[in-house]
Coordinates of C-alpha atoms in Angstrom, one line a residue:
M7 CA -43.9 8.1 -7.4
S8 CA -44.6 11.7 -7.8
A9 CA -46.8 14.2 -5.4
P10 CA -50.2 15.0 -6.4
L11 CA -50.4 18.3 -8.2
G12 CA -51.0 21.0 -5.6
D13 CA -50.8 24.9 -5.0
D14 CA -46.8 25.0 -6.0
G15 CA -48.0 23.7 -9.5
G16 CA -47.2 20.8 -11.7
Y17 CA -43.2 21.4 -12.2
A18 CA -42.6 21.2 -8.6
A19 CA -45.1 18.1 -7.9
V20 CA -43.0 16.4 -10.8
S21 CA -39.7 17.0 -9.3
C22 CA -40.5 16.5 -5.6
L23 CA -40.5 12.7 -4.5
S24 CA -43.3 12.4 -2.2
E25 CA -44.4 8.8 -1.9
L26 CA -42.3 5.6 -0.6
E27 CA -41.7 2.9 -2.9
T28 CA -41.7 -0.6 -2.4
P29 CA -38.9 -1.9 -4.8
G30 CA -38.5 -5.7 -5.3
T31 CA -35.6 -8.0 -3.8
A32 CA -33.8 -7.9 -7.0
A33 CA -33.4 -4.2 -6.4
T34 CA -33.0 -3.9 -3.0
A35 CA -30.0 -6.1 -3.1
L36 CA -28.7 -4.1 -6.1
G37 CA -29.1 -1.1 -4.2
V38 CA -27.4 -2.7 -1.2
C39 CA -24.3 -3.4 -3.7
S40 CA -24.3 0.1 -4.7
I41 CA -24.3 1.3 -1.4
I42 CA -21.5 -0.9 -0.1
T43 CA -19.2 -0.2 -3.0
S44 CA -20.0 3.6 -3.3
A45 CA -18.6 3.5 0.8
F46 CA -15.3 2.1 -0.5
I47 CA -14.7 3.3 -3.6
G48 CA -12.0 6.1 -3.0
L49 CA -9.9 4.3 -0.2
P50 CA -7.9 2.1 -3.5
Q51 CA -7.1 5.4 -4.4
A52 CA -6.1 6.9 -1.0
Y53 CA -4.0 3.9 -0.5
K54 CA -2.1 4.1 -3.3
I55 CA -1.1 7.3 -3.1
Y56 CA -0.2 6.6 0.7
Q57 CA 1.7 3.5 -0.2
R58 CA 3.7 5.2 -2.7
K59 CA 3.9 8.3 -0.7
S60 CA 3.7 10.3 -3.4
A61 CA 0.6 12.3 -5.7
R62 CA 2.3 12.3 -9.0
G63 CA -0.4 11.4 -11.8
V64 CA -3.3 12.3 -9.8
S65 CA -4.8 15.5 -10.9
F66 CA -5.8 17.9 -7.9
L67 CA -8.3 19.9 -10.4
T68 CA -10.5 16.7 -10.9
L69 CA -10.4 15.3 -7.4
G70 CA -11.5 19.2 -6.6
L71 CA -14.2 19.2 -9.2
G72 CA -15.5 15.8 -8.3
N73 CA -15.9 17.0 -4.8
V74 CA -17.9 20.0 -5.6
G75 CA -20.0 18.0 -8.0
A76 CA -20.4 15.3 -5.7
F77 CA -21.6 17.1 -2.6
L78 CA -23.8 19.3 -5.0
Y79 CA -25.7 16.1 -6.4
V80 CA -26.5 14.9 -3.1
L81 CA -28.0 18.2 -2.1
N82 CA -29.7 18.0 -5.6
L83 CA -31.2 14.5 -4.5
T84 CA -31.9 15.6 -0.7
I85 CA -34.1 18.2 -1.8
L86 CA -36.1 15.9 -4.5
H87 CA -36.2 13.1 -2.2
Y88 CA -37.1 15.6 1.1
N89 CA -40.7 14.5 1.2
Q90 CA -39.8 11.1 1.3
I91 CA -37.0 11.7 4.0
A92 CA -39.7 13.5 6.0
L93 CA -42.3 10.8 5.6
A94 CA -39.6 8.0 6.2
S95 CA -38.8 10.1 9.8
S96 CA -42.4 10.5 10.8
R97 CA -43.1 7.0 12.5
D98 CA -40.9 4.1 14.3
F99 CA -37.2 3.3 13.7
A100 CA -38.6 -0.3 11.9
F101 CA -40.3 2.0 9.5
W102 CA -37.5 4.1 8.9
V103 CA -35.4 1.2 8.3
K104 CA -37.8 0.0 5.7
A105 CA -37.9 3.3 4.2
Q106 CA -34.5 3.6 3.1
R107 CA -35.2 1.3 0.1
S108 CA -36.9 4.7 -1.4
L109 CA -33.7 6.5 -0.5
T110 CA -31.1 4.3 -2.1
F111 CA -29.9 6.9 -4.6
V112 CA -29.4 9.5 -2.0
W113 CA -27.1 6.9 0.4
V114 CA -25.4 6.1 -2.9
E115 CA -24.1 9.4 -3.7
L116 CA -23.4 10.5 -0.3
L117 CA -21.2 7.9 0.7
N118 CA -19.5 8.1 -2.7
A119 CA -18.9 11.7 -2.0
L120 CA -17.5 10.9 1.5
S121 CA -15.3 8.0 0.0
M122 CA -13.7 10.3 -2.5
L123 CA -13.4 13.2 -0.4
V124 CA -10.8 11.3 1.7
I125 CA -8.4 11.0 -1.7
Y126 CA -7.8 14.7 -1.5
P127 CA -6.2 15.5 1.9
V128 CA -4.2 12.2 1.0
A129 CA -3.0 13.7 -2.1
L130 CA -2.5 17.2 -0.5
Y131 CA 0.0 15.6 2.2
Y132 CA 2.0 13.6 -0.2
A133 CA 2.3 16.2 -2.8
E134 CA 5.5 17.1 -4.2
D135 CA 5.7 20.5 -3.6
E136 CA 6.9 22.5 -7.1
P137 CA 6.2 25.9 -7.9
W138 CA 2.9 26.9 -9.7
R139 CA 2.4 29.8 -11.6
L140 CA -0.8 31.1 -12.4
R141 CA -0.6 34.4 -14.8
L142 CA -3.5 36.1 -16.5
D143 CA -2.3 39.1 -18.3
S144 CA -5.9 40.4 -18.9
V145 CA -6.1 41.3 -15.3
R146 CA -2.3 41.8 -14.5
L147 CA -2.2 38.6 -12.5
D148 CA 0.9 37.1 -11.7
I149 CA 1.6 34.8 -8.6
T150 CA 3.2 31.8 -7.9
L151 CA 2.2 29.3 -5.2
G152 CA 3.8 25.8 -4.0
T153 CA 1.8 23.0 -5.1
R154 CA 0.3 22.0 -1.9
Q155 CA -0.8 25.5 -0.9
A156 CA -2.5 25.8 -4.0
A157 CA -4.2 22.6 -3.7
F158 CA -4.7 23.4 0.2
L159 CA -6.7 27.0 -1.0
G160 CA -8.7 24.9 -3.6
F161 CA -9.7 22.4 -0.9
V162 CA -11.1 25.8 1.2
A163 CA -12.8 27.0 -2.4
Q164 CA -14.7 23.9 -2.6
A165 CA -15.6 23.9 0.9
V166 CA -17.0 27.6 0.6
V167 CA -18.8 26.6 -2.8
V168 CA -20.5 23.5 -1.2
A169 CA -21.3 25.4 1.9
A170 CA -23.0 28.3 0.2
A171 CA -25.0 26.0 -2.2
W172 CA -26.4 24.0 1.3
L173 CA -27.2 27.0 3.2
P174 CA -30.3 28.4 1.4
A175 CA -31.6 24.5 1.2
V176 CA -31.0 24.0 5.0
F177 CA -32.7 27.6 6.1
V178 CA -36.0 26.8 3.6
F179 CA -35.9 22.8 5.3
A180 CA -35.6 24.8 8.7
V181 CA -38.8 26.7 8.1
D182 CA -41.0 24.9 5.7
G183 CA -40.0 21.5 5.9
R184 CA -40.7 20.4 2.0
C185 CA -39.4 19.9 -1.1
E186 CA -41.6 22.1 -3.3
P187 CA -40.6 25.5 -2.4
L188 CA -36.6 24.5 -3.5
A189 CA -37.8 22.4 -6.6
D190 CA -36.5 24.8 -9.1
Y191 CA -33.2 25.1 -7.0
G192 CA -32.7 21.8 -7.0
N193 CA -33.3 21.1 -11.0
A194 CA -30.9 24.1 -11.4
L195 CA -28.2 22.8 -9.4
G196 CA -28.9 19.3 -11.4
L197 CA -28.0 21.1 -14.6
V198 CA -24.8 22.5 -12.7
V199 CA -23.7 18.8 -11.6
A200 CA -24.1 17.8 -15.1
V201 CA -21.6 20.4 -16.7
I202 CA -19.5 19.3 -13.9
I203 CA -19.6 16.0 -14.7
V204 CA -18.9 16.3 -18.4
L205 CA -15.7 18.7 -17.5
K206 CA -14.1 17.2 -14.0
F207 CA -12.0 14.5 -15.8
L208 CA -10.6 16.6 -18.7
P209 CA -7.9 17.8 -16.5
Q210 CA -7.2 14.0 -15.3
L211 CA -7.0 13.2 -18.9
Y212 CA -4.3 16.1 -19.5
A213 CA -2.2 14.7 -16.4
S214 CA -2.3 11.5 -17.3
L215 CA -0.8 12.0 -20.8
K216 CA 1.7 14.4 -19.2
A217 CA 2.7 12.3 -16.7
E218 CA 3.2 9.4 -19.1
G219 CA 1.8 6.6 -17.1
S220 CA -0.4 5.5 -14.4
H221 CA 1.7 6.6 -11.4
S222 CA -0.2 6.9 -8.3
L223 CA -3.5 6.9 -10.1
S224 CA -5.7 3.8 -9.2
Y225 CA -6.8 1.7 -11.6
V226 CA -9.2 0.2 -9.1
T227 CA -10.9 3.3 -8.0
Y228 CA -11.8 4.5 -11.7
G229 CA -12.1 0.9 -13.1
V230 CA -15.0 -0.2 -10.8
D231 CA -16.3 3.6 -11.2
A232 CA -16.4 3.2 -15.0
V233 CA -18.0 -0.4 -14.5
A234 CA -20.6 0.7 -12.1
G235 CA -21.5 3.7 -14.2
V236 CA -21.8 1.6 -17.2
V237 CA -24.4 -0.5 -15.4
A238 CA -26.6 2.7 -13.9
W239 CA -26.2 4.0 -17.6
A240 CA -28.1 0.7 -18.9
Q241 CA -30.5 0.4 -16.3
K242 CA -31.5 4.1 -16.9
V243 CA -31.7 3.3 -20.7
F244 CA -33.1 0.2 -21.2
V245 CA -35.3 -0.5 -17.4
T246 CA -36.3 2.8 -16.4
H247 CA -36.6 4.6 -19.9
E248 CA -34.8 8.2 -18.4
R249 CA -34.4 11.0 -20.2
L250 CA -31.1 11.9 -22.1
S251 CA -30.1 14.5 -19.8
S252 CA -30.1 11.9 -16.9
W253 CA -27.6 9.5 -18.6
L254 CA -25.7 10.9 -21.3
P255 CA -23.2 13.4 -18.8
P256 CA -22.3 10.4 -16.5
L257 CA -21.6 8.2 -19.7
F258 CA -19.3 11.0 -21.0
L259 CA -17.4 11.0 -18.0
H260 CA -17.4 6.9 -17.7
A261 CA -15.7 6.6 -21.4
L262 CA -13.3 9.5 -20.2
E263 CA -12.1 7.3 -17.3
V264 CA -12.0 4.1 -19.4
T265 CA -9.7 6.3 -22.1
V266 CA -7.7 7.8 -19.0
L267 CA -7.1 4.2 -17.8
C268 CA -6.2 2.5 -21.2
I269 CA -3.9 5.4 -21.9
N270 CA -2.1 4.7 -18.7
Y271 CA -2.0 1.2 -19.0
Y272 CA -0.2 1.3 -22.8
N273 CA 2.3 3.6 -21.2
D274 CA 2.7 1.5 -18.2
T275 CA 3.6 -1.5 -20.2
K276 CA 5.7 0.5 -22.3
R277 CA 7.8 1.8 -19.9
G278 CA 8.6 -1.5 -18.3
G279 CA 6.0 -1.3 -15.4
F280 CA 4.3 -4.3 -15.7
V281 CA 2.5 -6.5 -18.3
G282 CA -0.7 -8.3 -17.4
F283 CA -3.4 -8.2 -15.0
A284 CA -1.5 -9.7 -12.1
R285 CA 1.1 -7.2 -12.1
L286 CA -1.4 -4.4 -12.4
F287 CA -2.8 -6.1 -8.9
E288 CA 0.9 -6.0 -7.5
D289 CA 1.3 -2.4 -8.5
E290 CA -2.3 -1.4 -7.2
F291 CA -2.0 -3.0 -3.7
G292 CA 1.7 -4.3 -3.2
D293 CA 4.8 -2.0 -1.9
S294 CA 5.5 -0.7 -5.6
S295 CA 7.1 2.7 -4.2
A296 CA 10.7 1.4 -4.8
R297 CA 9.5 -0.2 -8.3
D298 CA 8.1 3.5 -9.2
D299 CA 11.0 5.2 -8.0
G300 CA 13.2 3.1 -10.1
R301 CA 11.1 3.8 -13.4
E302 CA 11.1 7.6 -12.5
G303 CA 14.7 7.6 -12.1
R304 CA 15.6 5.7 -15.5
E305 CA 13.6 8.5 -17.3
R306 CA 15.3 11.3 -15.3
G307 CA 18.5 10.1 -16.2
W308 CA 19.5 8.9 -12.5
E309 CA 20.3 5.7 -13.6
G310 CA 22.5 4.5 -16.3
G311 CA 25.2 7.5 -16.7
G312 CA 23.1 10.4 -16.1
G313 CA 25.9 12.7 -15.1
D314 CA 25.5 16.3 -14.5
E315 CA 22.0 16.5 -16.5
A316 CA 20.9 14.1 -13.4
R317 CA 22.4 16.0 -10.3
D318 CA 21.3 19.1 -11.8
Y319 CA 17.7 18.0 -12.4
D320 CA 16.5 19.7 -9.4
A321 CA 18.2 23.0 -10.5
Q322 CA 16.8 23.2 -13.8
R323 CA 13.3 22.6 -12.6
T324 CA 11.0 25.7 -13.9
A325 CA 7.9 26.9 -12.3
R326 CA 5.1 24.3 -13.1
T327 CA 1.7 25.6 -14.2
D328 CA -0.2 22.2 -14.4
Y329 CA -1.7 22.8 -11.3
G330 CA -4.1 19.7 -12.1
A331 CA -1.3 17.6 -12.5
G332 CA -0.7 16.3 -9.1
G333 CA 2.9 15.9 -7.5

């Protein structure tokens, strides 16, 4: 429920949530399930990269945009729910625990952001360190970096952007302690997050098309995320009747996730990687690194009479320009 109209005007009052809610048992149970799912959503992807010792097929650009968008969304929710957060902390611990039912979305997005953040350093460690070239003739820029160096600099850039966005909010909270002075800022962040949500999976689509298979991209992480997103979309449209801008960008994202998973599954079965969901599960959680290396070897001519082409593969590689294509 929104705050009463006050000195900050109706816009801030509508944006800021200032009263604690009392959701029913079913809504509370759904919220707990969402929190648990969010806490573990990124682990299958991190594990698959670890067990394969490769980040092939995973887009660093998608991971980076996802990190920035996730932590900006947490900031957006923190601002709009800050009055509730302050109210929940105004009494004893038992009251604080009960009040968390009003902050379910904040916890869901915070744990989701932290869980997905784990993927990036794992992918960075196991990325194949191929050359990556950035060339912009308009500004006479032409530099070549290793994949790991470029990905690390991207990680630093993400941290700088997120810290810069959080800093003014933390300062205002420390000085004023209310949501209302930051309501406009919070809603502007919401618009930025919506744009990131729409764009962030496009690099992964490109990377998957180029890789012609899932390789180290996790079916579980993005499959569960897509299913959870569709459930959230249905709730927003048919239960809470939220405005179009709140559910259309995530729906586009989850449609792209499903598209990428379908493309990967088609290419995996076409390449003889696995047929059926039992083999898919084994590929996701079993020791599939040797099997994947065999497939990649056949593709590159390492098996079946590759000859000089196979032996000269490393010598023939040229500088890559697809930073989003992983390792």
